[in-house]
PDB file of C-alpha atoms in Angstrom:
ATOM      1  CA  ASP A   1     146.289  98.215 -96.613  1.00  0.00           C
ATOM      2  CA  SER A   2     143.945 101.026 -95.891  1.00  0.00           C
ATOM      3  CA  GLY A   3     141.998 100.699 -99.097  1.00  0.00           C
ATOM      4  CA  VAL A   4     142.905 104.212-100.189  1.00  0.00           C
ATOM      5  CA  THR A   5     144.884 104.242-103.408  1.00  0.00           C
ATOM      6  CA  GLN A   6     147.078 107.191-104.397  1.00  0.00           C
ATOM      7  CA  THR A   7     148.884 107.584-107.682  1.00  0.00           C
ATOM      8  CA  PRO A   8     151.520 108.117-108.619  1.00  0.00           C
ATOM      9  CA  LYS A   9     153.752 107.128-105.668  1.00  0.00           C
ATOM     10  CA  HIS A  10     156.657 109.276-106.716  1.00  0.00           C
ATOM     11  CA  LEU A  11     156.739 112.272-109.036  1.00  0.00           C
ATOM     12  CA  ILE A  12     159.773 114.344-110.070  1.00  0.00           C
ATOM     13  CA  THR A  13     159.099 117.399-112.045  1.00  0.00           C
ATOM     14  CA  ALA A  14     160.692 120.774-112.718  1.00  0.00           C
ATOM     15  CA  THR A  15     159.794 124.153-111.321  1.00  0.00           C
ATOM     16  CA  GLY A  16     156.989 125.891-113.168  1.00  0.00           C
ATOM     17  CA  GLN A  17     155.333 122.692-114.138  1.00  0.00           C
ATOM     18  CA  ARG A  18     151.875 121.298-113.398  1.00  0.00           C
ATOM     19  CA  VAL A  19     151.092 117.944-111.990  1.00  0.00           C
ATOM     20  CA  THR A  20     147.901 115.986-110.950  1.00  0.00           C
ATOM     21  CA  LEU A  21     147.790 113.663-107.991  1.00  0.00           C
ATOM     22  CA  ARG A  22     145.025 111.114-107.966  1.00  0.00           C
ATOM     23  CA  CYS A  23     143.223 109.548-105.099  1.00  0.00           C
ATOM     24  CA  SER A  24     140.774 106.659-105.031  1.00  0.00           C
ATOM     25  CA  PRO A  25     138.986 106.466-101.656  1.00  0.00           C
ATOM     26  CA  ARG A  26     137.895 103.297 -99.964  1.00  0.00           C
ATOM     27  CA  SER A  27     134.894 101.695-101.531  1.00  0.00           C
ATOM     28  CA  GLY A  28     131.808 103.613-100.234  1.00  0.00           C
ATOM     29  CA  ASP A  29     133.671 106.522 -98.519  1.00  0.00           C
ATOM     30  CA  LEU A  30     132.222 109.778 -99.522  1.00  0.00           C
ATOM     31  CA  SER A  31     134.605 112.120 -97.819  1.00  0.00           C
ATOM     32  CA  VAL A  32     138.140 112.795 -99.262  1.00  0.00           C
ATOM     33  CA  TYR A  33     140.776 114.952 -97.438  1.00  0.00           C
ATOM     34  CA  TRP A  34     144.053 116.141 -98.879  1.00  0.00           C
ATOM     35  CA  TYR A  35     147.091 116.829 -96.581  1.00  0.00           C
ATOM     36  CA  GLN A  36     150.612 117.991 -97.296  1.00  0.00           C
ATOM     37  CA  GLN A  37     153.492 116.834 -95.338  1.00  0.00           C
ATOM     38  CA  SER A  38     156.781 118.452 -95.728  1.00  0.00           C
ATOM     39  CA  LEU A  39     160.010 116.879 -94.542  1.00  0.00           C
ATOM     40  CA  ASP A  40     159.791 116.151 -90.842  1.00  0.00           C
ATOM     41  CA  GLN A  41     156.719 118.304 -90.552  1.00  0.00           C
ATOM     42  CA  GLY A  42     153.166 117.682 -89.493  1.00  0.00           C
ATOM     43  CA  LEU A  43     150.185 117.244 -91.677  1.00  0.00           C
ATOM     44  CA  GLN A  44     148.934 120.413 -93.196  1.00  0.00           C
ATOM     45  CA  PHE A  45     145.210 120.238 -94.057  1.00  0.00           C
ATOM     46  CA  LEU A  46     144.552 121.365 -97.674  1.00  0.00           C
ATOM     47  CA  ILE A  47     140.958 120.684 -98.560  1.00  0.00           C
ATOM     48  CA  HIS A  48     138.018 118.341 -97.897  1.00  0.00           C
ATOM     49  CA  TYR A  49     135.355 117.111-100.274  1.00  0.00           C
ATOM     50  CA  TYR A  50     132.231 115.300 -99.492  1.00  0.00           C
ATOM     51  CA  ASN A  51     130.248 113.543-102.219  1.00  0.00           C
ATOM     52  CA  GLY A  52     131.594 115.854-104.899  1.00  0.00           C
ATOM     53  CA  GLU A  53     131.167 119.079-102.989  1.00  0.00           C
ATOM     54  CA  GLU A  54     133.976 121.106-101.328  1.00  0.00           C
ATOM     55  CA  ARG A  55     133.280 121.228 -97.509  1.00  0.00           C
ATOM     56  CA  ALA A  56     136.383 122.846 -95.966  1.00  0.00           C
ATOM     57  CA  LYS A  57     139.543 124.581 -97.139  1.00  0.00           C
ATOM     58  CA  GLY A  58     142.749 124.799 -95.221  1.00  0.00           C
ATOM     59  CA  ASN A  59     145.967 126.510 -96.118  1.00  0.00           C
ATOM     60  CA  ILE A  60     145.745 125.622 -99.757  1.00  0.00           C
ATOM     61  CA  LEU A  61     147.659 127.875-102.135  1.00  0.00           C
ATOM     62  CA  GLU A  62     145.891 129.539-105.082  1.00  0.00           C
ATOM     63  CA  ARG A  63     148.207 127.561-107.410  1.00  0.00           C
ATOM     64  CA  PHE A  64     146.571 124.390-106.107  1.00  0.00           C
ATOM     65  CA  SER A  65     143.129 123.141-106.786  1.00  0.00           C
ATOM     66  CA  ALA A  66     141.183 119.977-106.304  1.00  0.00           C
ATOM     67  CA  GLN A  67     137.986 118.289-107.197  1.00  0.00           C
ATOM     68  CA  GLN A  68     136.053 115.167-106.440  1.00  0.00           C
ATOM     69  CA  PHE A  69     134.294 113.401-109.392  1.00  0.00           C
ATOM     70  CA  PRO A  70     131.013 111.547-109.565  1.00  0.00           C
ATOM     71  CA  ASP A  71     132.752 108.155-109.017  1.00  0.00           C
ATOM     72  CA  LEU A  72     134.230 109.741-105.791  1.00  0.00           C
ATOM     73  CA  HIS A  73     137.815 109.723-106.808  1.00  0.00           C
ATOM     74  CA  SER A  74     139.658 112.943-106.202  1.00  0.00           C
ATOM     75  CA  GLU A  75     142.408 114.911-107.973  1.00  0.00           C
ATOM     76  CA  LEU A  76     144.756 117.503-106.493  1.00  0.00           C
ATOM     77  CA  ASN A  77     146.260 119.770-109.211  1.00  0.00           C
ATOM     78  CA  LEU A  78     149.417 121.638-108.514  1.00  0.00           C
ATOM     79  CA  SER A  79     150.541 124.269-110.855  1.00  0.00           C
ATOM     80  CA  SER A  80     153.415 126.787-111.215  1.00  0.00           C
ATOM     81  CA  LEU A  81     155.449 124.378-109.046  1.00  0.00           C
ATOM     82  CA  GLU A  82     158.115 125.815-106.740  1.00  0.00           C
ATOM     83  CA  LEU A  83     160.863 124.040-104.968  1.00  0.00           C
ATOM     84  CA  GLY A  84     159.003 124.541-101.671  1.00  0.00           C
ATOM     85  CA  ASP A  85     156.197 122.380-102.906  1.00  0.00           C
ATOM     86  CA  SER A  86     158.324 119.299-102.658  1.00  0.00           C
ATOM     87  CA  ALA A  87     156.472 117.302 -99.999  1.00  0.00           C
ATOM     88  CA  LEU A  88     154.520 114.089 -99.343  1.00  0.00           C
ATOM     89  CA  TYR A  89     150.883 114.482-100.365  1.00  0.00           C
ATOM     90  CA  PHE A  90     148.375 112.375 -98.567  1.00  0.00           C
ATOM     91  CA  CYS A  91     144.856 111.620 -99.404  1.00  0.00           C
ATOM     92  CA  ALA A  92     142.512 110.246 -96.745  1.00  0.00           C
ATOM     93  CA  SER A  93     139.058 109.121 -96.875  1.00  0.00           C
ATOM     94  CA  SER A  94     136.235 108.474 -94.416  1.00  0.00           C
ATOM     95  CA  PRO A  95     132.751 107.007 -94.732  1.00  0.00           C
ATOM     96  CA  ARG A  96     130.833 110.312 -94.164  1.00  0.00           C
ATOM     97  CA  THR A  97     131.229 113.783 -93.033  1.00  0.00           C
ATOM     98  CA  GLY A  98     130.116 113.275 -89.521  1.00  0.00           C
ATOM     99  CA  ALA A  99     132.132 114.075 -86.338  1.00  0.00           C
ATOM    100  CA  ASN A 100     132.902 110.572 -85.214  1.00  0.00           C
ATOM    101  CA  THR A 101     134.617 109.161 -88.225  1.00  0.00           C
ATOM    102  CA  GLU A 102     138.215 108.117 -88.621  1.00  0.00           C
ATOM    103  CA  ALA A 103     140.282 109.001 -91.606  1.00  0.00           C
ATOM    104  CA  PHE A 104     142.046 106.214 -93.632  1.00  0.00           C
ATOM    105  CA  PHE A 105     145.167 107.446 -95.308  1.00  0.00           C
ATOM    106  CA  GLY A 106     146.652 106.413 -98.643  1.00  0.00           C
ATOM    107  CA  GLN A 107     150.385 105.666 -98.971  1.00  0.00           C
ATOM    108  CA  GLY A 108     150.921 109.205-100.283  1.00  0.00           C
ATOM    109  CA  THR A 109     152.644 110.719-103.360  1.00  0.00           C
ATOM    110  CA  ARG A 110     156.042 111.932-102.897  1.00  0.00           C
ATOM    111  CA  LEU A 111     156.542 115.066-105.030  1.00  0.00           C
ATOM    112  CA  THR A 112     160.018 116.210-105.755  1.00  0.00           C
ATOM    113  CA  VAL A 113     160.444 119.672-107.518  1.00  0.00           C
ATOM    114  CA  VAL A 114     163.721 120.241-109.088  1.00  0.00           C
TER     115      VAL A 114
ATOM    116  CA  GLY B   1     142.009 129.667 -87.069  1.00  0.00           C
ATOM    117  CA  GLN B   2     142.085 126.590 -85.107  1.00  0.00           C
ATOM    118  CA  GLN B   3     145.446 125.370 -84.008  1.00  0.00           C
ATOM    119  CA  VAL B   4     146.479 122.098 -82.474  1.00  0.00           C
ATOM    120  CA  MET B   5     149.947 122.014 -80.777  1.00  0.00           C
ATOM    121  CA  GLN B   6     151.784 118.964 -79.657  1.00  0.00           C
ATOM    122  CA  ILE B   7     154.666 118.664 -77.305  1.00  0.00           C
ATOM    123  CA  PRO B   8     157.310 117.544 -77.299  1.00  0.00           C
ATOM    124  CA  GLN B   9     158.301 117.636 -80.923  1.00  0.00           C
ATOM    125  CA  TYR B  10     160.873 114.857 -80.300  1.00  0.00           C
ATOM    126  CA  GLN B  11     160.932 112.263 -77.553  1.00  0.00           C
ATOM    127  CA  HIS B  12     163.990 110.130 -77.072  1.00  0.00           C
ATOM    128  CA  VAL B  13     163.151 107.275 -74.747  1.00  0.00           C
ATOM    129  CA  GLN B  14     165.212 104.406 -73.352  1.00  0.00           C
ATOM    130  CA  GLU B  15     163.530 101.086 -74.180  1.00  0.00           C
ATOM    131  CA  GLY B  16     161.371 100.086 -71.164  1.00  0.00           C
ATOM    132  CA  GLU B  17     160.743 103.487 -69.940  1.00  0.00           C
ATOM    133  CA  ASP B  18     157.506 105.448 -69.974  1.00  0.00           C
ATOM    134  CA  PHE B  19     156.747 108.688 -71.683  1.00  0.00           C
ATOM    135  CA  THR B  20     153.749 111.144 -72.328  1.00  0.00           C
ATOM    136  CA  THR B  21     152.982 113.335 -75.317  1.00  0.00           C
ATOM    137  CA  TYR B  22     150.579 116.162 -75.052  1.00  0.00           C
ATOM    138  CA  CYS B  23     148.196 117.701 -77.406  1.00  0.00           C
ATOM    139  CA  ASN B  24     146.503 121.230 -76.897  1.00  0.00           C
ATOM    140  CA  SER B  25     143.821 122.979 -79.084  1.00  0.00           C
ATOM    141  CA  SER B  26     143.120 126.618 -79.250  1.00  0.00           C
ATOM    142  CA  THR B  27     139.286 125.768 -79.537  1.00  0.00           C
ATOM    143  CA  THR B  28     137.051 123.282 -77.957  1.00  0.00           C
ATOM    144  CA  LEU B  29     136.904 120.060 -79.871  1.00  0.00           C
ATOM    145  CA  SER B  30     134.057 117.749 -80.872  1.00  0.00           C
ATOM    146  CA  ASN B  31     136.387 114.780 -80.672  1.00  0.00           C
ATOM    147  CA  ILE B  32     140.123 114.023 -80.768  1.00  0.00           C
ATOM    148  CA  GLN B  33     141.775 111.298 -82.798  1.00  0.00           C
ATOM    149  CA  TRP B  34     145.326 109.843 -82.437  1.00  0.00           C
ATOM    150  CA  TYR B  35     147.372 108.474 -85.287  1.00  0.00           C
ATOM    151  CA  LYS B  36     150.654 106.809 -85.629  1.00  0.00           C
ATOM    152  CA  GLN B  37     152.997 107.178 -88.619  1.00  0.00           C
ATOM    153  CA  ARG B  38     155.827 104.742 -88.781  1.00  0.00           C
ATOM    154  CA  PRO B  39     159.045 105.995 -90.630  1.00  0.00           C
ATOM    155  CA  GLY B  40     158.348 105.948 -94.378  1.00  0.00           C
ATOM    156  CA  GLY B  41     154.726 105.028 -93.765  1.00  0.00           C
ATOM    157  CA  HIS B  42     151.461 106.795 -93.687  1.00  0.00           C
ATOM    158  CA  PRO B  43     149.345 107.795 -90.683  1.00  0.00           C
ATOM    159  CA  VAL B  44     147.247 104.954 -89.217  1.00  0.00           C
ATOM    160  CA  PHE B  45     144.312 105.695 -86.963  1.00  0.00           C
ATOM    161  CA  LEU B  46     144.812 104.631 -83.315  1.00  0.00           C
ATOM    162  CA  ILE B  47     141.796 105.767 -81.325  1.00  0.00           C
ATOM    163  CA  GLN B  48     139.156 108.396 -80.955  1.00  0.00           C
ATOM    164  CA  LEU B  49     138.141 110.267 -77.729  1.00  0.00           C
ATOM    165  CA  VAL B  50     134.660 111.909 -77.696  1.00  0.00           C
ATOM    166  CA  LYS B  51     133.583 112.536 -74.078  1.00  0.00           C
ATOM    167  CA  SER B  52     134.987 115.087 -71.752  1.00  0.00           C
ATOM    168  CA  GLY B  53     137.422 113.402 -69.397  1.00  0.00           C
ATOM    169  CA  GLU B  54     137.438 110.169 -71.310  1.00  0.00           C
ATOM    170  CA  VAL B  55     140.263 107.780 -70.865  1.00  0.00           C
ATOM    171  CA  LYS B  56     140.830 104.768 -73.161  1.00  0.00           C
ATOM    172  CA  LYS B  57     143.533 102.102 -73.003  1.00  0.00           C
ATOM    173  CA  GLN B  58     145.110 100.111 -75.772  1.00  0.00           C
ATOM    174  CA  LYS B  59     147.674  97.598 -74.199  1.00  0.00           C
ATOM    175  CA  ARG B  60     150.488  99.859 -73.151  1.00  0.00           C
ATOM    176  CA  LEU B  61     148.930 103.036 -74.634  1.00  0.00           C
ATOM    177  CA  THR B  62     146.632 105.275 -72.512  1.00  0.00           C
ATOM    178  CA  PHE B  63     144.798 108.115 -74.095  1.00  0.00           C
ATOM    179  CA  GLN B  64     143.089 110.894 -72.156  1.00  0.00           C
ATOM    180  CA  PHE B  65     140.714 113.664 -73.269  1.00  0.00           C
ATOM    181  CA  GLY B  66     140.659 116.689 -71.096  1.00  0.00           C
ATOM    182  CA  GLU B  67     137.583 117.885 -69.170  1.00  0.00           C
ATOM    183  CA  ALA B  68     137.324 121.028 -71.225  1.00  0.00           C
ATOM    184  CA  LYS B  69     137.779 119.017 -74.494  1.00  0.00           C
ATOM    185  CA  LYS B  70     140.659 121.226 -75.507  1.00  0.00           C
ATOM    186  CA  ASN B  71     143.593 118.941 -74.639  1.00  0.00           C
ATOM    187  CA  SER B  72     144.568 115.360 -74.813  1.00  0.00           C
ATOM    188  CA  SER B  73     147.526 113.062 -73.801  1.00  0.00           C
ATOM    189  CA  LEU B  74     149.012 109.722 -74.859  1.00  0.00           C
ATOM    190  CA  HIS B  75     150.972 107.924 -72.290  1.00  0.00           C
ATOM    191  CA  ILE B  76     153.092 104.880 -73.336  1.00  0.00           C
ATOM    192  CA  THR B  77     154.436 102.493 -70.683  1.00  0.00           C
ATOM    193  CA  ALA B  78     157.449 100.189 -71.107  1.00  0.00           C
ATOM    194  CA  THR B  79     158.392 101.612 -74.471  1.00  0.00           C
ATOM    195  CA  GLN B  80     159.517  99.122 -77.006  1.00  0.00           C
ATOM    196  CA  THR B  81     161.276  99.537 -80.295  1.00  0.00           C
ATOM    197  CA  THR B  82     158.066  98.898 -82.126  1.00  0.00           C
ATOM    198  CA  ASP B  83     156.777 102.106 -80.615  1.00  0.00           C
ATOM    199  CA  VAL B  84     159.157 104.111 -82.967  1.00  0.00           C
ATOM    200  CA  GLY B  85     157.309 106.622 -85.082  1.00  0.00           C
ATOM    201  CA  THR B  86     155.508 109.945 -85.200  1.00  0.00           C
ATOM    202  CA  TYR B  87     152.332 110.202 -83.017  1.00  0.00           C
ATOM    203  CA  PHE B  88     149.715 112.847 -84.283  1.00  0.00           C
ATOM    204  CA  CYS B  89     146.684 114.030 -82.582  1.00  0.00           C
ATOM    205  CA  ALA B  90     143.896 115.515 -84.698  1.00  0.00           C
ATOM    206  CA  GLY B  91     141.116 117.653 -83.413  1.00  0.00           C
ATOM    207  CA  ARG B  92     137.837 117.836 -84.936  1.00  0.00           C
ATOM    208  CA  THR B  93     135.678 120.980 -84.626  1.00  0.00           C
ATOM    209  CA  ALA B  94     132.099 121.695 -85.259  1.00  0.00           C
ATOM    210  CA  GLY B  95     132.943 122.520 -88.857  1.00  0.00           C
ATOM    211  CA  ASN B  96     134.113 119.008 -89.249  1.00  0.00           C
ATOM    212  CA  LYS B  97     137.743 120.016 -90.149  1.00  0.00           C
ATOM    213  CA  LEU B  98     140.233 117.568 -88.944  1.00  0.00           C
ATOM    214  CA  THR B  99     143.386 119.617 -87.900  1.00  0.00           C
ATOM    215  CA  PHE B 100     146.458 117.737 -87.031  1.00  0.00           C
ATOM    216  CA  GLY B 101     149.059 118.711 -84.596  1.00  0.00           C
ATOM    217  CA  GLY B 102     152.709 118.786 -85.520  1.00  0.00           C
ATOM    218  CA  GLY B 103     153.302 115.330 -84.164  1.00  0.00           C
ATOM    219  CA  THR B 104     155.784 113.903 -81.622  1.00  0.00           C
ATOM    220  CA  ARG B 105     158.485 111.983 -83.143  1.00  0.00           C
ATOM    221  CA  VAL B 106     159.530 109.036 -80.880  1.00  0.00           C
ATOM    222  CA  LEU B 107     162.977 107.434 -81.034  1.00  0.00           C
ATOM    223  CA  VAL B 108     163.678 104.493 -78.922  1.00  0.00           C
ATOM    224  CA  LYS B 109     167.137 103.697 -77.475  1.00  0.00           C
ATOM    225  CA  PRO B 110     167.629  99.974 -77.120  1.00  0.00           C
TER     226      PRO B 110
END
């Protein structure tokens, strides 16, 4: 158990809908990263938050947004969903934003858009 | 933008044999990390390399960071069925963005 909690574990929704994925980082971790993993693909970096502030943005679609709250949990909002958004979404946390920190991954949320 | 490439994408290995997977970055890295994702699981941190030319070993796994800090390799000796999974390298740049490679999916033939 990495200590990172993601909910829900599975989500099935229709095209055009909006969903929110939630991530609770490890206790004390200030950094939260979001990644998208499509079937048999690598991990695509979406966004990084540190202590409530956005620090880096990857290939995140405009239909997607995220935020990190004062209690450090984070939410990834996906709207106007398309079939191609079906993927495994991982959240990872690390203690700080320095260079030499490993990332601890949650179990992921499997999103299926039908 | 920064790109991290891994080869091969798939590695079929006979149990007991050795293999190497390679990771190449388009930019110089602050450090490189390796993760393993078992089928149906989540990525789990294996190791981090920071210094140019650094070599680290974990039992049958040997990790190397290139002199120019733009490439890395993972060598596994005497492959076992427990080595099955996808191995990702992840490069961190000065901007602190952790970019993952596409992964090498390892399948072991008993």
